[in-house]
Tab-separated table of C-alpha atoms and ligand atoms in Angstrom:
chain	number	residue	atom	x	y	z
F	1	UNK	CA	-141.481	48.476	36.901
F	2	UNK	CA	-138.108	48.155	38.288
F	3	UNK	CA	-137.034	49.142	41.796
F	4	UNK	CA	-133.045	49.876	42.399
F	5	UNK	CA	-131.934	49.083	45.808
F	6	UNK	CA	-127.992	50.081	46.595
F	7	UNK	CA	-126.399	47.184	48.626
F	8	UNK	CA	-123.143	47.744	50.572
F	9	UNK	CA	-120.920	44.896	50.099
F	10	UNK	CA	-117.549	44.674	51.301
F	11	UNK	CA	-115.103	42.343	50.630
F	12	UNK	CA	-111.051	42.313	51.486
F	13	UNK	CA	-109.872	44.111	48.345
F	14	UNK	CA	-113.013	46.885	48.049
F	15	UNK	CA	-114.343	47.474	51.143
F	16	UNK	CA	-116.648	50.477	50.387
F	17	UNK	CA	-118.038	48.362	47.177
F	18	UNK	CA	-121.707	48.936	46.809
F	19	UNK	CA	-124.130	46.359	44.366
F	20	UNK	CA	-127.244	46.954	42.693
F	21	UNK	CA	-130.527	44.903	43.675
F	22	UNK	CA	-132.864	45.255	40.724
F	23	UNK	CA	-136.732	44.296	41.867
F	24	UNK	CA	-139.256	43.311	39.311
F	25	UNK	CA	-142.029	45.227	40.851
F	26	UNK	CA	-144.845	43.889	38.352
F	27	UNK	CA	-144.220	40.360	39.301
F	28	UNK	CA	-144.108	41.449	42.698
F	29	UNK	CA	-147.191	43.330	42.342
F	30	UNK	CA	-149.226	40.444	40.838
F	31	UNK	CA	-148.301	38.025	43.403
F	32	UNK	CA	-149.378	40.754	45.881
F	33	UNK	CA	-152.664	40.852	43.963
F	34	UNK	CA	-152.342	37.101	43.779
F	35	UNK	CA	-152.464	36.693	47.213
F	36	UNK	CA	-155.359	39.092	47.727
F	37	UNK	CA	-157.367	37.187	45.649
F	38	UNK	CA	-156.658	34.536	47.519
F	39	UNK	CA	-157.715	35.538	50.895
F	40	UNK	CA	-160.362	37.298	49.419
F	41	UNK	CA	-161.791	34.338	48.442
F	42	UNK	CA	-161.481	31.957	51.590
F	43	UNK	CA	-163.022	34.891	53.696
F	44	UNK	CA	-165.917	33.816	51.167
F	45	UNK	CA	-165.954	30.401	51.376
F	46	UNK	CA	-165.923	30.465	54.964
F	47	UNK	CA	-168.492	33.125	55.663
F	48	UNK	CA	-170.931	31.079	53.946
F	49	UNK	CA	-171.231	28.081	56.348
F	50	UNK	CA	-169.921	29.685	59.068
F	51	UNK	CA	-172.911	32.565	58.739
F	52	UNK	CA	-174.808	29.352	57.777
F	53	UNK	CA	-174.277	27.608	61.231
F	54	UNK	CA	-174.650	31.418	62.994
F	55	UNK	CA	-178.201	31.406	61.922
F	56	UNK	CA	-178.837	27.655	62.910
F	57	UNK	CA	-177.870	27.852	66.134
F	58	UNK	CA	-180.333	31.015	66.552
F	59	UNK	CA	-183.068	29.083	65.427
F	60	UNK	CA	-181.850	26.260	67.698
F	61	UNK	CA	-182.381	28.482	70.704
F	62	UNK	CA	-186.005	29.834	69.184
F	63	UNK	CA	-186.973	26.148	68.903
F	64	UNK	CA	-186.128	24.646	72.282
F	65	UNK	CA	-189.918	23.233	72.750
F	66	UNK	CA	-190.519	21.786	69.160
F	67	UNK	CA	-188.318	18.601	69.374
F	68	UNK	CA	-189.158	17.990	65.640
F	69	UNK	CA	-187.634	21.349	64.820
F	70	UNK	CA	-184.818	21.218	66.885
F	71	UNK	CA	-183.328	17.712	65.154
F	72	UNK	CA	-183.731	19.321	61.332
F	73	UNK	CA	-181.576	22.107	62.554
F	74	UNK	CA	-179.248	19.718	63.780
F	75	UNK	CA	-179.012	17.478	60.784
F	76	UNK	CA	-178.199	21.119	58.761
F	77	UNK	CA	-175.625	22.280	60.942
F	78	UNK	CA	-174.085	19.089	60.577
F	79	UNK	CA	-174.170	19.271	56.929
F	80	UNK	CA	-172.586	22.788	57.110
F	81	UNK	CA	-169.734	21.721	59.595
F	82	UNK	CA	-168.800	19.016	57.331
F	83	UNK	CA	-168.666	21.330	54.411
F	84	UNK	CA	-166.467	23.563	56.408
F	85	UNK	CA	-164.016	20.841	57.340
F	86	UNK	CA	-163.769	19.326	54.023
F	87	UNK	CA	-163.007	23.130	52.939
F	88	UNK	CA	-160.213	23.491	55.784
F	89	UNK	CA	-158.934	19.939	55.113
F	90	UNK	CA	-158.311	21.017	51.416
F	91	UNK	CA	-157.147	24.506	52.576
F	92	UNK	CA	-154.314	22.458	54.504
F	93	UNK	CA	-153.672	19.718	51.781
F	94	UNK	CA	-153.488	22.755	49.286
F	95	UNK	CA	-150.627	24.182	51.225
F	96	UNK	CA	-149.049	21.410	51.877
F	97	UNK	CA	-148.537	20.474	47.950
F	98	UNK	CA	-148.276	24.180	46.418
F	99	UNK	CA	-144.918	26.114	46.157
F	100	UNK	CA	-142.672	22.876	46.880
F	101	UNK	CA	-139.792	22.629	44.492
F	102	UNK	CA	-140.493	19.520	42.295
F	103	UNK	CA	-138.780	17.092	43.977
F	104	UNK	CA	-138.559	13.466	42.917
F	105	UNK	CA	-137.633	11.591	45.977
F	106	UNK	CA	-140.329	9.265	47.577
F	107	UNK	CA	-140.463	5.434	46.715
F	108	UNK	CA	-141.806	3.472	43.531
F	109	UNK	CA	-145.154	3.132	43.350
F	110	UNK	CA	-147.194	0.323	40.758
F	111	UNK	CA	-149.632	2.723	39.258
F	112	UNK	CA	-152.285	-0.459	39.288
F	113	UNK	CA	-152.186	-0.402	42.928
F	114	UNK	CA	-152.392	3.881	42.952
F	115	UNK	CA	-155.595	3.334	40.559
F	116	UNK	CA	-157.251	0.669	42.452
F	117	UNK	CA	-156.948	2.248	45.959
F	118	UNK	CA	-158.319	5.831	44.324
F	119	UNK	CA	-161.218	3.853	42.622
F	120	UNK	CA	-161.804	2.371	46.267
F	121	UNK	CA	-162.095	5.548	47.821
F	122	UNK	CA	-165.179	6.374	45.038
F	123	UNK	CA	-167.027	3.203	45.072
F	124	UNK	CA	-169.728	4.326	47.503
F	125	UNK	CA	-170.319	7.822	45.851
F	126	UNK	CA	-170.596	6.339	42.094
F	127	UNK	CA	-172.696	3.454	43.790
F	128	UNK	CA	-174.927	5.778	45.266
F	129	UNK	CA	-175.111	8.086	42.032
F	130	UNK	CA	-175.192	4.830	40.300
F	131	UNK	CA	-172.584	5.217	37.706
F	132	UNK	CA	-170.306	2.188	37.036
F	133	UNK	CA	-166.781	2.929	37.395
F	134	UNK	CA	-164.662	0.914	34.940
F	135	UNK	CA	-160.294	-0.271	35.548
F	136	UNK	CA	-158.208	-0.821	33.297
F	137	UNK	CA	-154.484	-1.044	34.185
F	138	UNK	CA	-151.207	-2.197	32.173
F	139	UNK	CA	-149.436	-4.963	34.599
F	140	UNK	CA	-145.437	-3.263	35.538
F	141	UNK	CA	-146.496	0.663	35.456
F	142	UNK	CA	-143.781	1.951	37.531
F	143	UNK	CA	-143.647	5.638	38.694
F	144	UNK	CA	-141.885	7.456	41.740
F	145	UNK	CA	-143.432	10.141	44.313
F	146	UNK	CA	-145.663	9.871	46.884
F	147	UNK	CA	-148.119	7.361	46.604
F	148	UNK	CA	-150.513	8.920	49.520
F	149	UNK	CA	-150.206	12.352	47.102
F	150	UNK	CA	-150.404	10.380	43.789
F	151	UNK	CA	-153.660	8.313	45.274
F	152	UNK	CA	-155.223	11.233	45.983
F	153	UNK	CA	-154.604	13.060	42.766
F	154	UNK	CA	-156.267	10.508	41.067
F	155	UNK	CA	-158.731	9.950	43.089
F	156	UNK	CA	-160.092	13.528	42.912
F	157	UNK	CA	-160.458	13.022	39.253
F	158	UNK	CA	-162.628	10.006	39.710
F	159	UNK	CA	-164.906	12.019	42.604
F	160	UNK	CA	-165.169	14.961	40.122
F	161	UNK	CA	-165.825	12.550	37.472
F	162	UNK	CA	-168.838	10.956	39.226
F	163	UNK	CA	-169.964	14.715	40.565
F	164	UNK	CA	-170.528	16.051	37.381
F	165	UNK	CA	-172.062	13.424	35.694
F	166	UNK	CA	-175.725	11.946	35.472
F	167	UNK	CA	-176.794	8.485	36.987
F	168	UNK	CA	-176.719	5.737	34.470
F	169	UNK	CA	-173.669	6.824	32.817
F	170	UNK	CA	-170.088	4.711	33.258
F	171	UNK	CA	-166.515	6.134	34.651
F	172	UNK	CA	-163.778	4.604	33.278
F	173	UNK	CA	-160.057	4.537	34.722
F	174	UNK	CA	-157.190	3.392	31.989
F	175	UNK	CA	-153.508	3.358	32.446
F	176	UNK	CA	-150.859	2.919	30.215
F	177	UNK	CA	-147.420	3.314	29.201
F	178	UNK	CA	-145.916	5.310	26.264
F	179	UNK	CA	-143.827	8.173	25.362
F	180	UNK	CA	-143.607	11.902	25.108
F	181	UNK	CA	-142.594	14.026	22.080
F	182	UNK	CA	-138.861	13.483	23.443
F	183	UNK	CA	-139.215	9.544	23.444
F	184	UNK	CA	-138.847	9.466	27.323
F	185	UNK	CA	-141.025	6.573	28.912
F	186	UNK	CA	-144.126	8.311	30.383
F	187	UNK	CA	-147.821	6.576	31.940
F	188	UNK	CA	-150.912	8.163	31.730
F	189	UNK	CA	-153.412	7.700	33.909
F	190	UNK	CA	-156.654	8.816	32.109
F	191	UNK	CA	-159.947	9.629	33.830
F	192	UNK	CA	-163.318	9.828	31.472
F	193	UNK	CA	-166.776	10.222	31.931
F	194	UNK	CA	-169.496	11.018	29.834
F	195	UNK	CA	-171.043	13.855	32.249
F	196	UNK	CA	-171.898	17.427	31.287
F	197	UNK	CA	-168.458	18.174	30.025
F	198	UNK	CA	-166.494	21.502	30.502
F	199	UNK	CA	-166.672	24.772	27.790
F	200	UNK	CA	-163.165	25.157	26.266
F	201	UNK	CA	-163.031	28.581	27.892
F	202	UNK	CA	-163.535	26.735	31.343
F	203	UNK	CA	-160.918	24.181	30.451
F	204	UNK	CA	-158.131	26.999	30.981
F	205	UNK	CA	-159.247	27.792	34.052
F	206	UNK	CA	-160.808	25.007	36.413
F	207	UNK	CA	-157.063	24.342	37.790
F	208	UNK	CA	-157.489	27.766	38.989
F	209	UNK	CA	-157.770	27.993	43.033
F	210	UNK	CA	-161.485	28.270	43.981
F	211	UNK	CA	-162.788	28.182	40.349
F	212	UNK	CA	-165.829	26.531	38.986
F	213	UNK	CA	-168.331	26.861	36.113
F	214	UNK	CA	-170.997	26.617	37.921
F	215	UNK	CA	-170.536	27.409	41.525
F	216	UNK	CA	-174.182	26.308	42.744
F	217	UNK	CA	-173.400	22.966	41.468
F	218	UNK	CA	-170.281	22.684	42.812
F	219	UNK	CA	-171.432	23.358	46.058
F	220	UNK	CA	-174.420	20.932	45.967
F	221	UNK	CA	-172.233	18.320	45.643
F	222	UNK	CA	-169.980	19.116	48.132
F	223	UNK	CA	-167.071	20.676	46.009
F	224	UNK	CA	-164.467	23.762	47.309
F	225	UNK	CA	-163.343	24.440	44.129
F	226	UNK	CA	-159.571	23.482	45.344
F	227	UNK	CA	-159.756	19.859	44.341
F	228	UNK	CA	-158.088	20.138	40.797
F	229	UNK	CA	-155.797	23.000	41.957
F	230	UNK	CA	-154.736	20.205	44.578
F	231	UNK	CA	-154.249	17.855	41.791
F	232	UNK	CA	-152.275	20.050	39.308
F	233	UNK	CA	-149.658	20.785	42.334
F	234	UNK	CA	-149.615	17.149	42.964
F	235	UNK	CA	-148.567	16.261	39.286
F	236	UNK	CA	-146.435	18.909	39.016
F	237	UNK	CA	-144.461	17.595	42.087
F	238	UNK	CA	-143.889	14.943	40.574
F	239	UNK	CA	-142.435	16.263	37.062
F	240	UNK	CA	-146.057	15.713	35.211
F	241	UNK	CA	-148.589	17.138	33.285
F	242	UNK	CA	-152.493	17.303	33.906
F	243	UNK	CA	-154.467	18.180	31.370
F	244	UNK	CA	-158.410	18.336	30.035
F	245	UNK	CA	-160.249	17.327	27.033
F	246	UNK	CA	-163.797	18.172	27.040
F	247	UNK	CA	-167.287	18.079	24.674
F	248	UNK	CA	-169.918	19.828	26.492
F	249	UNK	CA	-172.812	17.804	27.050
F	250	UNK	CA	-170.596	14.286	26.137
F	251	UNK	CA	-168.213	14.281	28.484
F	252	UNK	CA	-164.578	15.494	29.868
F	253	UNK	CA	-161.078	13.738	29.952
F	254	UNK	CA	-158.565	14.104	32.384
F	255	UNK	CA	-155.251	12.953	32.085
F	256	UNK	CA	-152.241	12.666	34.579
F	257	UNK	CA	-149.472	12.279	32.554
F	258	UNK	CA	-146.250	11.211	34.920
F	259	UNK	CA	-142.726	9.747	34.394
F	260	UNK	CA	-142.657	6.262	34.124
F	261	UNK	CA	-139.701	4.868	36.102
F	262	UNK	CA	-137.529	1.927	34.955
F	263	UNK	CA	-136.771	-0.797	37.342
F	264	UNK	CA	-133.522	-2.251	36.553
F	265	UNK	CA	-132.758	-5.028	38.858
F	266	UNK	CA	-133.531	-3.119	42.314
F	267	UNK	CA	-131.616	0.292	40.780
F	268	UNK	CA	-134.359	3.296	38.786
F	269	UNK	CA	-133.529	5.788	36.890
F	270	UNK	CA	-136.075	9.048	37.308
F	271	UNK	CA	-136.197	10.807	33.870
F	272	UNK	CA	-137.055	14.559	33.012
F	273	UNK	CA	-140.034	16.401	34.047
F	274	UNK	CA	-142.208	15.041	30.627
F	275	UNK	CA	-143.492	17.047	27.749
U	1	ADP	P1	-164.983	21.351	42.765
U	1	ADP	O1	-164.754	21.131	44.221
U	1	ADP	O2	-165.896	22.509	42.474
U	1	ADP	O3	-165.349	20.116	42.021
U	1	ADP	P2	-162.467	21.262	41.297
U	1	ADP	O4	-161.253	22.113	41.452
U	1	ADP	O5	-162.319	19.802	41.521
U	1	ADP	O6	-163.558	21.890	42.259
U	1	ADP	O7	-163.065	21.504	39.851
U	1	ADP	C1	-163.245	22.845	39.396
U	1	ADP	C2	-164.442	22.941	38.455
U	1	ADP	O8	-164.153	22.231	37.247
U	1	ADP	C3	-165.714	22.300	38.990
U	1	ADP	O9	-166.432	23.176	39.825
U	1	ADP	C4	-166.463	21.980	37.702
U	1	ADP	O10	-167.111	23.138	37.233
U	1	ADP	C5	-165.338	21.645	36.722
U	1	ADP	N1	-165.118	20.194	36.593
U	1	ADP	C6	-164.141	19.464	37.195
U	1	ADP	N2	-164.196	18.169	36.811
U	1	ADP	C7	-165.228	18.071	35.933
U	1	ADP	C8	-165.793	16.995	35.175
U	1	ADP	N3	-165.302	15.749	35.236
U	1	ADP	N4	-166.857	17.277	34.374
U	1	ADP	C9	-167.353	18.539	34.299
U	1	ADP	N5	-166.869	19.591	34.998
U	1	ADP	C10	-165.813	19.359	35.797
């Protein structure tokens, strides 16, 4: 659906000129719904702790003489108020990377260094889940963004990675340089695990905003369902790809796939958002 707008424009020669603004109305109308959705669905998230902590507090109150009582409440309102500040943190972190024009810019990073600070961040939840996490980095992996950003993106992987997989199992983290289908120097930073994998019908979709394939799960351990929505902004940013491979049951792949930059005594040239 179109919508025709007349627009009076004047300039020295006609000054009663009028233009045409066409409007796509369909696009406008799916952002519109787009949106919606949207808020629709962080009303949700929030109403859950929030009516969570409502009810705890309540029972607070009921329980002022049983001590015992009283200190289980607290531990659960804790748990809820972390879950909705790791929700608003991601809210803001979401809005911060979506909708910005890809823009190069920022400095050169050493993917090594990008890896080993994500892996860091990690270490205590795969310790505790006890899955090994395994690093592999090619020396001289140059790429350019924000390495705060990039760190993250990665990281997120490696935390999903860990989530969604059983104790016992390994993680492992490989990096390495190649080449798209146009011959332009890429890395890819590749994330696997040998968890409970994602349905090819899921694998479309988990980059989605708030989805998950199983939402009890994701919840249990702590997801929003934002994390690889985050991620996909993130690498898109920076003129990559992310993508999934997947066997249910054996495992999932992820890999960030960015420009690799060459360093040229001190000068880099940035090449084309890769294939
Ligand atoms: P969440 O906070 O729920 O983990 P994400 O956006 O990070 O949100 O991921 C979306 C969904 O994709 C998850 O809820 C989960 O169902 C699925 N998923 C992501 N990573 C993996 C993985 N490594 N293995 C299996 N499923 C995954």
């Amino acid at each position: 659906a179109l919508a025709v707008t007349a627009v009076p424009i004047s300039d020295g020669q006609n000054p009663n000129s009028t233009a045409l603004l066409l409007t796509d109305l369909s696009e406008q109308r799916r952002l519109d719904a787009v949106r919606r959705d949207f808020v629709a669905n962080v009303s949700h998230e929030l109403k859950t702790p929030v009516g969570a902590l409502t009810l705890l507090a309540e029972a607070v109150q009921d329980a002022a003489d049983a001590p015992e009582a009283v200190a289980r409440f607290a531990g659960r309102m804790q748990h809820e108020s972390s879950r909705l500040a790791k929700l608003v943190g991601e809210l803001m972190e979401l809005s911060r990377v979506q909708g910005v024009d890809p823009m190069p810019g920022g400095s050169e990073a050493d993917v090594a260094v990008l890896v080993a600070d994500a892996v860091d961040r990690e270490r205590l939840a795969a310790e505790t889940a006890s899955i090994a996490i395994d690093v592999q980095c090619e020396d001289d992996l140059v790429v350019r963004g924000n390495a705060e950003q990039l760190t993250a993106a990665i990281a997120n992987l490696v935390e999903n990675a860990v989530a969604y997989s059983e104790p016992d199992t390994r993680v492992s983290v490989t990096a390495r340089a190649g080449a798209d289908h146009q011959a332009r120097p890429i890395v890819d930073i590749v994330v696997t695990d040998q968890g409970i994998g994602i349905d090819s019908t899921d694998q479309d979709r988990i980059f989605e905003r708030f989805y998950r394939v199983d939402p009890a799960r994701s919840r249990a351990t702590g997801g929003t369902g934002l994390g690889l929505a985050i991620v996909k902004n993130i690498v898109t940013n920076h003129l990559g790809r992310v993508s999934v491979s997947s066997v249910p049951g054996a495992g999932s792949t992820f890999t960030i796939r960015l420009p690799r930059v060459h360093s040229v005594a001190g000068s880099s040239v940035l090449e084309p958002e890769v294939g």
